[in-house]
Amino acid sequence: MKRFLTTRHRGQISSYFGIMKKIHIFCLVSLAVLPAFSKLFAQANPDDESFMPANPPGMKLMASHDTPAYRAAKLFQRGVNLGDYLEAGRWGVKIPAADFAQMKREGFDHVRVPVGWHRYAGGAPDFTLSPEIFARVDFAVTNTLANKMAVMINIHHFDELDKDPAAATDEFIKIWRQVAAHYKNFPNTLAFELDNEPHDQATTALMNPIYAKVIAAIRETNPQRTLFVEPGGWGSINELKNLVLPPDDNVIVSVHCYEPFHFTHQGAGWVGADFQQTGIVFPGPPAAPLVPDMSLNPKPWVLEWIKKYNTLATEKNPSSARAFTERLKYVRAWSDFYGRPIHLGEFGAYTKADAQSRANFYAAFRRTAEELKIGWCIWDWNANFHYWNAVENRAVPGMHAALFGK
Ligand code: BGC
């Protein structure tokens, strides 16, 4: 928490309530709604012809799987997030130009650049963006493109939109109009992601018509630009079923998944008491049972999770690929059904997990995503979930093989 408050920007304080994202996702699965949720995933086998998502009727099927969006999705297969960088209030981690060449050498084909545009916007009615933020984003975009990777820029931590989507829509549209105009002549390997992890009041249902307006505004200057949209609930897979998108053939849907959350966020100061138990390995069960730290006052459902983690074989263990495989199968099936290519914009594990377990986790997750032909993007390059050790100037041991090994 201390680290969070000292090293993270003001806007991310609301990200402290990112606990809600994580708890929300976790609880969906582990608590009361488990039967309904597992039923949903039980239907999600892409081989099962009875699979029938039921989005609101406004969500039209795109009949062709040879759209500009499908072609663009091929450029966004193995990505890295520049986390805690341009979305941080006053700049977070530093990323020198040489790092972009290194990303390419590692094997990444795209870079996701979270941007806190709204922090550099003047007042209403124009919300004029400062030249400073454009210069910073230009640096990341041009260095990525110069190294022959695709790049995606977004609006990240736009808390005003999450608190009151209707009130913030005007600013949201005006920011995108300026960003779109600035980049209108950039190659098609630059994509825009409209909003990172809508949550709280920014439900999928409320965001649907807002997305339609922003897409129309961007299309005025960027008719061919690839756009990414995320459902509500922090980009939740379980919210895909509520999306209603305009029949635009260059829109990719992006979701986030941090399961198994007790493993990926163990000891993370920004996710609250229920996830402070450390020493969790991947995959479970551990060689010697984990003794719960009772000073954390673990809730019964946390103790139950630890009990399963200590005792169940890997195939059934909550700290294993089981935690995300059915979800990713659902994503694949949903995408195929609606003819909307899909992207996994964030997954990862905090560095409090041991290095071997992190490598095991990144390897298992990316293999599952690749088997299902879902492009992925790790959180993150050199911040608190880092792939790259900026001090030692090398990849964290095990991470390269995890992502790019066979
Ligand atoms: C947030 C980061 C956080 C990461 C993992 C991202 O969506 O922007 O601040 O570290 O999730 O929790």
GROMACS .gro file of C-alpha atoms and ligand atoms in nm:
model
  418
    1MET     CA    1   0.000   0.000   0.000
    2LYS     CA    2   0.278   0.237   0.096
    3ARG     CA    3   0.460   0.150  -0.222
    4PHE     CA    4   0.141   0.194  -0.413
    5LEU     CA    5   0.074   0.537  -0.275
    6THR     CA    6   0.428   0.658  -0.323
    7THR     CA    7   0.504   0.517  -0.664
    8ARG     CA    8   0.170   0.526  -0.834
    9HIS     CA    9  -0.020   0.817  -0.960
   10ARG     CA   10  -0.326   0.977  -0.818
   11GLY     CA   11  -0.560   0.825  -1.073
   12GLN     CA   12  -0.448   0.479  -0.989
   13ILE     CA   13  -0.571   0.524  -0.638
   14SER     CA   14  -0.907   0.435  -0.776
   15SER     CA   15  -0.728   0.139  -0.923
   16TYR     CA   16  -0.673   0.042  -0.565
   17PHE     CA   17  -1.034  -0.045  -0.595
   18GLY     CA   18  -0.905  -0.269  -0.867
   19ILE     CA   19  -0.961  -0.511  -0.588
   20MET     CA   20  -1.319  -0.493  -0.706
   21LYS     CA   21  -1.219  -0.611  -1.052
   22LYS     CA   22  -1.029  -0.900  -0.913
   23ILE     CA   23  -1.274  -0.991  -0.641
   24HIS     CA   24  -1.559  -0.959  -0.883
   25ILE     CA   25  -1.400  -1.198  -1.128
   26PHE     CA   26  -1.286  -1.438  -0.861
   27CYS     CA   27  -1.612  -1.444  -0.673
   28LEU     CA   28  -1.805  -1.504  -0.989
   29VAL     CA   29  -1.634  -1.834  -1.013
   30SER     CA   30  -1.567  -1.941  -0.663
   31LEU     CA   31  -1.876  -1.843  -0.474
   32ALA     CA   32  -2.247  -1.841  -0.516
   33VAL     CA   33  -2.273  -1.822  -0.893
   34LEU     CA   34  -2.042  -2.114  -0.955
   35PRO     CA   35  -2.314  -2.341  -1.090
   36ALA     CA   36  -2.439  -2.083  -1.338
   37PHE     CA   37  -2.091  -1.988  -1.441
   38SER     CA   38  -1.971  -2.340  -1.490
   39LYS     CA   39  -2.283  -2.405  -1.692
   40LEU     CA   40  -2.189  -2.112  -1.912
   41PHE     CA   41  -1.842  -2.251  -1.959
   42ALA     CA   42  -1.971  -2.603  -1.998
   43GLN     CA   43  -2.146  -2.479  -2.309
   44ALA     CA   44  -1.833  -2.311  -2.425
   45ASN     CA   45  -1.660  -2.595  -2.597
   46PRO     CA   46  -1.590  -2.468  -2.947
   47ASP     CA   47  -1.638  -2.824  -3.071
   48ASP     CA   48  -1.984  -2.835  -2.925
   49GLU     CA   49  -2.230  -2.740  -3.197
   50SER     CA   50  -2.492  -2.653  -2.940
   51PHE     CA   51  -2.286  -2.353  -2.829
   52MET     CA   52  -2.518  -2.057  -2.862
   53PRO     CA   53  -2.421  -1.727  -2.704
   54ALA     CA   54  -2.713  -1.501  -2.646
   55ASN     CA   55  -2.605  -1.140  -2.663
   56PRO     CA   56  -2.878  -0.879  -2.695
   57PRO     CA   57  -3.035  -0.888  -3.043
   58GLY     CA   58  -2.858  -0.565  -3.141
   59MET     CA   59  -2.532  -0.763  -3.156
   60LYS     CA   60  -2.519  -0.876  -3.515
   61LEU     CA   61  -2.314  -1.167  -3.643
   62MET     CA   62  -2.040  -1.074  -3.885
   63ALA     CA   63  -2.074  -1.347  -4.143
   64SER     CA   64  -1.724  -1.322  -4.289
   65HIS     CA   65  -1.410  -1.423  -4.106
   66ASP     CA   66  -1.204  -1.244  -4.366
   67THR     CA   67  -1.265  -0.888  -4.253
   68PRO     CA   68  -1.008  -0.613  -4.193
   69ALA     CA   69  -1.040  -0.691  -3.821
   70TYR     CA   70  -0.947  -1.057  -3.874
   71ARG     CA   71  -0.655  -0.959  -4.091
   72ALA     CA   72  -0.539  -0.701  -3.833
   73ALA     CA   73  -0.572  -0.953  -3.547
   74LYS     CA   74  -0.292  -1.155  -3.708
   75LEU     CA   75  -0.057  -0.866  -3.629
   76PHE     CA   76  -0.151  -0.872  -3.259
   77GLN     CA   77  -0.053  -1.224  -3.152
   78ARG     CA   78   0.236  -1.197  -2.903
   79GLY     CA   79   0.236  -0.867  -2.720
   80VAL     CA   80   0.375  -0.678  -2.426
   81ASN     CA   81   0.210  -0.404  -2.221
   82LEU     CA   82   0.417  -0.099  -2.135
   83GLY     CA   83   0.262  -0.102  -1.787
   84ASP     CA   84   0.300   0.184  -1.537
   85TYR     CA   85   0.448   0.406  -1.809
   86LEU     CA   86   0.234   0.663  -1.991
   87GLU     CA   87  -0.080   0.591  -1.791
   88ALA     CA   88   0.101   0.672  -1.468
   89GLY     CA   89   0.030   1.026  -1.341
   90ARG     CA   90   0.374   1.178  -1.359
   91TRP     CA   91   0.567   0.938  -1.566
   92GLY     CA   92   0.619   0.594  -1.419
   93VAL     CA   93   0.884   0.353  -1.543
   94LYS     CA   94   1.134   0.468  -1.804
   95ILE     CA   95   1.153   0.288  -2.136
   96PRO     CA   96   1.455   0.388  -2.344
   97ALA     CA   97   1.445   0.367  -2.723
   98ALA     CA   98   1.676   0.063  -2.719
   99ASP     CA   99   1.411  -0.137  -2.532
  100PHE     CA  100   1.182  -0.137  -2.835
  101ALA     CA  101   1.445  -0.315  -3.043
  102GLN     CA  102   1.487  -0.555  -2.754
  103MET     CA  103   1.113  -0.628  -2.746
  104LYS     CA  104   1.130  -0.719  -3.111
  105ARG     CA  105   1.437  -0.938  -3.055
  106GLU     CA  106   1.261  -1.119  -2.771
  107GLY     CA  107   0.986  -1.217  -3.014
  108PHE     CA  108   0.699  -0.977  -2.940
  109ASP     CA  109   0.501  -0.872  -3.246
  110HIS     CA  110   0.301  -0.594  -3.082
  111VAL     CA  111   0.311  -0.345  -2.799
  112ARG     CA  112   0.014  -0.216  -2.600
  113VAL     CA  113   0.069   0.136  -2.471
  114PRO     CA  114  -0.169   0.238  -2.190
  115VAL     CA  115  -0.208   0.617  -2.195
  116GLY     CA  116  -0.358   0.856  -1.942
  117TRP     CA  117  -0.468   1.114  -2.202
  118HIS     CA  118  -0.733   1.259  -1.973
  119ARG     CA  119  -0.463   1.373  -1.727
  120TYR     CA  120  -0.324   1.600  -1.999
  121ALA     CA  121  -0.654   1.742  -2.122
  122GLY     CA  122  -0.753   2.103  -2.066
  123GLY     CA  123  -1.098   2.198  -1.940
  124ALA     CA  124  -1.440   2.180  -2.105
  125PRO     CA  125  -1.561   2.235  -2.365
  126ASP     CA  126  -1.253   2.150  -2.574
  127PHE     CA  127  -1.048   1.923  -2.346
  128THR     CA  128  -0.740   2.021  -2.546
  129LEU     CA  129  -0.461   1.765  -2.510
  130SER     CA  130  -0.117   1.896  -2.422
  131PRO     CA  131   0.171   1.868  -2.672
  132GLU     CA  132   0.365   1.695  -2.393
  133ILE     CA  133   0.144   1.386  -2.391
  134PHE     CA  134   0.147   1.365  -2.771
  135ALA     CA  135   0.529   1.383  -2.767
  136ARG     CA  136   0.549   1.099  -2.514
  137VAL     CA  137   0.305   0.879  -2.702
  138ASP     CA  138   0.469   0.960  -3.036
  139PHE     CA  139   0.797   0.834  -2.891
  140ALA     CA  140   0.646   0.499  -2.795
  141VAL     CA  141   0.445   0.463  -3.117
  142THR     CA  142   0.723   0.556  -3.359
  143ASN     CA  143   0.982   0.341  -3.182
  144THR     CA  144   0.745   0.044  -3.188
  145LEU     CA  145   0.666   0.090  -3.556
  146ALA     CA  146   1.032   0.149  -3.644
  147ASN     CA  147   1.104  -0.194  -3.499
  148LYS     CA  148   0.838  -0.354  -3.715
  149MET     CA  149   0.589  -0.432  -3.442
  150ALA     CA  150   0.223  -0.334  -3.436
  151VAL     CA  151   0.115  -0.091  -3.164
  152MET     CA  152  -0.206  -0.024  -2.978
  153ILE     CA  153  -0.273   0.292  -2.775
  154ASN     CA  154  -0.565   0.329  -2.538
  155ILE     CA  155  -0.718   0.544  -2.265
  156HIS     CA  156  -0.620   0.388  -1.933
  157HIS     CA  157  -0.757   0.466  -1.585
  158PHE     CA  158  -1.014   0.716  -1.715
  159ASP     CA  159  -1.186   0.708  -1.378
  160GLU     CA  160  -1.435   0.984  -1.459
  161LEU     CA  161  -1.590   0.756  -1.720
  162ASP     CA  162  -1.619   0.470  -1.473
  163LYS     CA  163  -1.784   0.694  -1.214
  164ASP     CA  164  -2.032   0.864  -1.445
  165PRO     CA  165  -2.025   0.744  -1.806
  166ALA     CA  166  -2.294   0.983  -1.928
  167ALA     CA  167  -2.122   1.289  -1.780
  168ALA     CA  168  -1.780   1.191  -1.918
  169THR     CA  169  -1.893   1.090  -2.269
  170ASP     CA  170  -1.833   1.435  -2.417
  171GLU     CA  171  -1.474   1.441  -2.293
  172PHE     CA  172  -1.424   1.079  -2.401
  173ILE     CA  173  -1.532   1.160  -2.757
  174LYS     CA  174  -1.335   1.485  -2.774
  175ILE     CA  175  -1.016   1.318  -2.654
  176TRP     CA  176  -1.055   1.047  -2.918
  177ARG     CA  177  -1.127   1.307  -3.190
  178GLN     CA  178  -0.793   1.476  -3.114
  179VAL     CA  179  -0.598   1.151  -3.087
  180ALA     CA  180  -0.756   1.022  -3.408
  181ALA     CA  181  -0.675   1.344  -3.596
  182HIS     CA  182  -0.315   1.338  -3.471
  183TYR     CA  183  -0.256   0.981  -3.590
  184LYS     CA  184  -0.476   0.975  -3.897
  185ASN     CA  185  -0.184   0.935  -4.139
  186PHE     CA  186  -0.007   0.667  -3.938
  187PRO     CA  187   0.007   0.318  -4.089
  188ASN     CA  188  -0.259   0.061  -4.017
  189THR     CA  189  -0.023  -0.115  -3.778
  190LEU     CA  190  -0.126   0.146  -3.522
  191ALA     CA  191  -0.457   0.057  -3.353
  192PHE     CA  192  -0.672   0.237  -3.097
  193GLU     CA  193  -0.827   0.068  -2.795
  194LEU     CA  194  -1.119   0.279  -2.683
  195ASP     CA  195  -1.111   0.229  -2.306
  196ASN     CA  196  -0.917   0.010  -2.067
  197GLU     CA  197  -1.124  -0.203  -1.832
  198PRO     CA  198  -1.457  -0.019  -1.801
  199HIS     CA  199  -1.602  -0.093  -1.459
  200ASP     CA  200  -1.825   0.037  -1.179
  201GLN     CA  201  -2.092   0.254  -1.346
  202ALA     CA  202  -1.939   0.189  -1.688
  203THR     CA  203  -2.125  -0.136  -1.739
  204THR     CA  204  -2.118  -0.310  -2.073
  205ALA     CA  205  -2.479  -0.208  -2.135
  206LEU     CA  206  -2.400   0.160  -2.074
  207MET     CA  207  -2.077   0.145  -2.271
  208ASN     CA  208  -2.233  -0.010  -2.582
  209PRO     CA  209  -2.395   0.312  -2.711
  210ILE     CA  210  -2.099   0.521  -2.593
  211TYR     CA  211  -1.861   0.299  -2.788
  212ALA     CA  212  -2.083   0.339  -3.095
  213LYS     CA  213  -2.051   0.719  -3.067
  214VAL     CA  214  -1.674   0.710  -3.021
  215ILE     CA  215  -1.633   0.472  -3.313
  216ALA     CA  216  -1.836   0.707  -3.533
  217ALA     CA  217  -1.621   1.002  -3.423
  218ILE     CA  218  -1.295   0.817  -3.495
  219ARG     CA  219  -1.424   0.701  -3.832
  220GLU     CA  220  -1.458   1.066  -3.943
  221THR     CA  221  -1.078   1.082  -3.975
  222ASN     CA  222  -0.968   0.717  -3.957
  223PRO     CA  223  -1.200   0.507  -4.174
  224GLN     CA  224  -0.952   0.218  -4.189
  225ARG     CA  225  -0.808   0.219  -3.837
  226THR     CA  226  -0.831  -0.105  -3.638
  227LEU     CA  227  -1.015  -0.048  -3.311
  228PHE     CA  228  -1.021  -0.263  -2.997
  229VAL     CA  229  -1.307  -0.259  -2.748
  230GLU     CA  230  -1.330  -0.418  -2.403
  231PRO     CA  231  -1.646  -0.528  -2.226
  232GLY     CA  232  -1.728  -0.398  -1.878
  233GLY     CA  233  -1.644  -0.566  -1.548
  234TRP     CA  234  -1.276  -0.474  -1.605
  235GLY     CA  235  -1.265  -0.633  -1.951
  236SER     CA  236  -1.426  -0.943  -1.809
  237ILE     CA  237  -1.478  -1.255  -2.017
  238ASN     CA  238  -1.811  -1.302  -1.847
  239GLU     CA  239  -1.925  -0.965  -1.985
  240LEU     CA  240  -1.877  -1.062  -2.350
  241LYS     CA  241  -2.238  -1.175  -2.351
  242ASN     CA  242  -2.357  -0.818  -2.295
  243LEU     CA  243  -2.166  -0.653  -2.578
  244VAL     CA  244  -2.354  -0.485  -2.860
  245LEU     CA  245  -2.118  -0.352  -3.125
  246PRO     CA  246  -2.191  -0.162  -3.443
  247PRO     CA  247  -2.146  -0.371  -3.758
  248ASP     CA  248  -1.803  -0.219  -3.818
  249ASP     CA  249  -1.573  -0.472  -3.981
  250ASN     CA  250  -1.251  -0.341  -3.824
  251VAL     CA  251  -1.325  -0.389  -3.454
  252ILE     CA  252  -1.144  -0.647  -3.240
  253VAL     CA  253  -1.279  -0.741  -2.897
  254SER     CA  254  -1.026  -0.752  -2.613
  255VAL     CA  255  -1.060  -0.919  -2.270
  256HIS     CA  256  -0.837  -0.947  -1.963
  257CYS     CA  257  -0.780  -1.252  -1.743
  258TYR     CA  258  -0.572  -1.275  -1.426
  259GLU     CA  259  -0.678  -1.618  -1.309
  260PRO     CA  260  -0.580  -1.788  -1.084
  261PHE     CA  261  -0.598  -1.465  -0.893
  262HIS     CA  262  -0.463  -1.598  -0.561
  263PHE     CA  263  -0.150  -1.693  -0.752
  264THR     CA  264  -0.113  -1.397  -0.990
  265HIS     CA  265  -0.182  -1.123  -0.735
  266GLN     CA  266  -0.035  -1.278  -0.419
  267GLY     CA  267   0.095  -1.002  -0.193
  268ALA     CA  268  -0.007  -0.721  -0.435
  269GLY     CA  269  -0.065  -0.410  -0.225
  270TRP     CA  270  -0.347  -0.279  -0.447
  271VAL     CA  271  -0.581  -0.576  -0.422
  272GLY     CA  272  -0.662  -0.595  -0.052
  273ALA     CA  273  -0.649  -0.837   0.236
  274ASP     CA  274  -0.790  -1.152   0.076
  275PHE     CA  275  -0.495  -1.181  -0.160
  276GLN     CA  276  -0.203  -1.114   0.075
  277GLN     CA  277  -0.117  -1.479   0.135
  278THR     CA  278   0.216  -1.541  -0.037
  279GLY     CA  279   0.413  -1.858  -0.107
  280ILE     CA  280   0.160  -1.992  -0.360
  281VAL     CA  281   0.322  -2.189  -0.640
  282PHE     CA  282   0.203  -2.268  -0.992
  283PRO     CA  283   0.097  -2.529  -1.059
  284GLY     CA  284  -0.035  -2.667  -0.729
  285PRO     CA  285  -0.032  -2.870  -0.518
  286PRO     CA  286   0.281  -2.756  -0.334
  287ALA     CA  287   0.545  -3.010  -0.227
  288ALA     CA  288   0.467  -2.928   0.137
  289PRO     CA  289   0.125  -2.793   0.234
  290LEU     CA  290   0.102  -2.415   0.261
  291VAL     CA  291   0.020  -2.309   0.617
  292PRO     CA  292  -0.223  -2.015   0.597
  293ASP     CA  293  -0.095  -1.698   0.759
  294MET     CA  294  -0.361  -1.649   1.028
  295SER     CA  295  -0.237  -1.296   1.101
  296LEU     CA  296  -0.410  -1.200   0.774
  297ASN     CA  297  -0.746  -1.309   0.920
  298PRO     CA  298  -0.826  -1.521   0.614
  299LYS     CA  299  -1.193  -1.554   0.533
  300PRO     CA  300  -1.346  -1.902   0.513
  301TRP     CA  301  -1.350  -1.895   0.131
  302VAL     CA  302  -0.979  -1.810   0.127
  303LEU     CA  303  -0.906  -2.101   0.364
  304GLU     CA  304  -1.115  -2.326   0.142
  305TRP     CA  305  -0.915  -2.218  -0.163
  306ILE     CA  306  -0.587  -2.293   0.021
  307LYS     CA  307  -0.721  -2.632   0.128
  308LYS     CA  308  -0.799  -2.725  -0.232
  309TYR     CA  309  -0.466  -2.586  -0.345
  310ASN     CA  310  -0.286  -2.803  -0.085
  311THR     CA  311  -0.472  -3.122  -0.162
  312LEU     CA  312  -0.604  -3.145  -0.518
  313ALA     CA  313  -0.406  -3.302  -0.801
  314THR     CA  314  -0.279  -3.056  -1.062
  315GLU     CA  315  -0.561  -3.127  -1.313
  316LYS     CA  316  -0.814  -3.016  -1.049
  317ASN     CA  317  -0.599  -2.773  -0.856
  318PRO     CA  318  -0.722  -2.411  -0.835
  319SER     CA  319  -0.365  -2.293  -0.897
  320SER     CA  320  -0.333  -2.456  -1.235
  321ALA     CA  321  -0.429  -2.410  -1.600
  322ARG     CA  322  -0.775  -2.523  -1.497
  323ALA     CA  323  -0.833  -2.169  -1.366
  324PHE     CA  324  -0.825  -2.017  -1.715
  325THR     CA  325  -0.865  -2.292  -1.975
  326GLU     CA  326  -1.245  -2.310  -1.982
  327ARG     CA  327  -1.266  -1.933  -1.982
  328LEU     CA  328  -1.040  -1.907  -2.284
  329LYS     CA  329  -1.240  -2.177  -2.462
  330TYR     CA  330  -1.550  -1.970  -2.404
  331VAL     CA  331  -1.374  -1.665  -2.551
  332ARG     CA  332  -1.284  -1.865  -2.862
  333ALA     CA  333  -1.636  -1.997  -2.906
  334TRP     CA  334  -1.794  -1.654  -2.852
  335SER     CA  335  -1.560  -1.497  -3.102
  336ASP     CA  336  -1.627  -1.760  -3.367
  337PHE     CA  337  -1.999  -1.732  -3.318
  338TYR     CA  338  -2.017  -1.355  -3.358
  339GLY     CA  339  -1.746  -1.324  -3.621
  340ARG     CA  340  -1.554  -1.082  -3.400
  341PRO     CA  341  -1.181  -1.149  -3.365
  342ILE     CA  342  -1.061  -1.157  -3.009
  343HIS     CA  343  -0.751  -1.047  -2.821
  344LEU     CA  344  -0.630  -1.110  -2.467
  345GLY     CA  345  -0.504  -0.766  -2.372
  346GLU     CA  346  -0.369  -0.843  -2.024
  347PHE     CA  347  -0.260  -1.148  -1.829
  348GLY     CA  348   0.033  -1.191  -1.592
  349ALA     CA  349   0.168  -1.261  -1.245
  350TYR     CA  350   0.312  -1.021  -0.992
  351THR     CA  351   0.677  -1.067  -0.900
  352LYS     CA  352   0.597  -1.178  -0.544
  353ALA     CA  353   0.539  -1.528  -0.683
  354ASP     CA  354   0.860  -1.730  -0.709
  355ALA     CA  355   1.041  -1.706  -1.043
  356GLN     CA  356   0.992  -2.069  -1.145
  357SER     CA  357   0.618  -2.052  -1.076
  358ARG     CA  358   0.587  -1.730  -1.273
  359ALA     CA  359   0.762  -1.889  -1.568
  360ASN     CA  360   0.539  -2.196  -1.538
  361PHE     CA  361   0.230  -1.976  -1.530
  362TYR     CA  362   0.323  -1.754  -1.825
  363ALA     CA  363   0.412  -2.064  -2.026
  364ALA     CA  364   0.087  -2.247  -1.947
  365PHE     CA  365  -0.129  -1.943  -2.013
  366ARG     CA  366   0.028  -1.845  -2.343
  367ARG     CA  367   0.027  -2.208  -2.466
  368THR     CA  368  -0.344  -2.233  -2.391
  369ALA     CA  369  -0.411  -1.903  -2.568
  370GLU     CA  370  -0.206  -2.013  -2.868
  371GLU     CA  371  -0.379  -2.350  -2.887
  372LEU     CA  372  -0.705  -2.158  -2.904
  373LYS     CA  373  -0.559  -1.911  -3.155
  374ILE     CA  374  -0.606  -1.612  -2.927
  375GLY     CA  375  -0.351  -1.331  -2.952
  376TRP     CA  376  -0.209  -1.242  -2.610
  377CYS     CA  377  -0.037  -0.946  -2.445
  378ILE     CA  378   0.150  -0.986  -2.116
  379TRP     CA  379   0.138  -0.745  -1.827
  380ASP     CA  380   0.411  -0.610  -1.835
  381TRP     CA  381   0.748  -0.504  -1.978
  382ASN     CA  382   0.948  -0.357  -1.688
  383ALA     CA  383   0.711  -0.255  -1.409
  384ASN     CA  384   0.570  -0.464  -1.126
  385PHE     CA  385   0.493  -0.779  -1.328
  386HIS     CA  386   0.807  -0.741  -1.532
  387TYR     CA  387   0.938  -0.954  -1.814
  388TRP     CA  388   1.244  -0.735  -1.852
  389ASN     CA  389   1.482  -0.667  -1.566
  390ALA     CA  390   1.586  -0.307  -1.634
  391VAL     CA  391   1.858  -0.311  -1.368
  392GLU     CA  392   2.030  -0.620  -1.505
  393ASN     CA  393   1.933  -0.533  -1.862
  394ARG     CA  394   1.810  -0.882  -1.945
  395ALA     CA  395   1.490  -1.083  -1.947
  396VAL     CA  396   1.390  -1.232  -1.612
  397PRO     CA  397   1.527  -1.589  -1.617
  398GLY     CA  398   1.275  -1.834  -1.757
  399MET     CA  399   1.047  -1.573  -1.912
  400HIS     CA  400   1.175  -1.585  -2.268
  401ALA     CA  401   1.137  -1.963  -2.287
  402ALA     CA  402   0.794  -1.937  -2.121
  403LEU     CA  403   0.663  -1.708  -2.393
  404PHE     CA  404   0.859  -1.806  -2.697
  405GLY     CA  405   0.977  -2.163  -2.630
  406LYS     CA  406   0.797  -2.457  -2.779
  407BGC     C1  407  -0.354  -0.213  -1.413
  407BGC     C2  408  -0.223  -0.220  -1.340
  407BGC     C3  409  -0.211  -0.347  -1.259
  407BGC     C4  410  -0.243  -0.467  -1.346
  407BGC     C5  411  -0.243  -0.594  -1.266
  407BGC     C6  412  -0.374  -0.339  -1.490
  407BGC     O1  413  -0.498  -0.335  -1.550
  407BGC     O2  414  -0.355  -0.105  -1.500
  407BGC     O3  415  -0.210  -0.108  -1.258
  407BGC     O4  416  -0.079  -0.361  -1.209
  407BGC     O5  417  -0.368  -0.451  -1.403
  407BGC     O6  418  -0.330  -0.584  -1.157
   0.00000   0.00000   0.00000
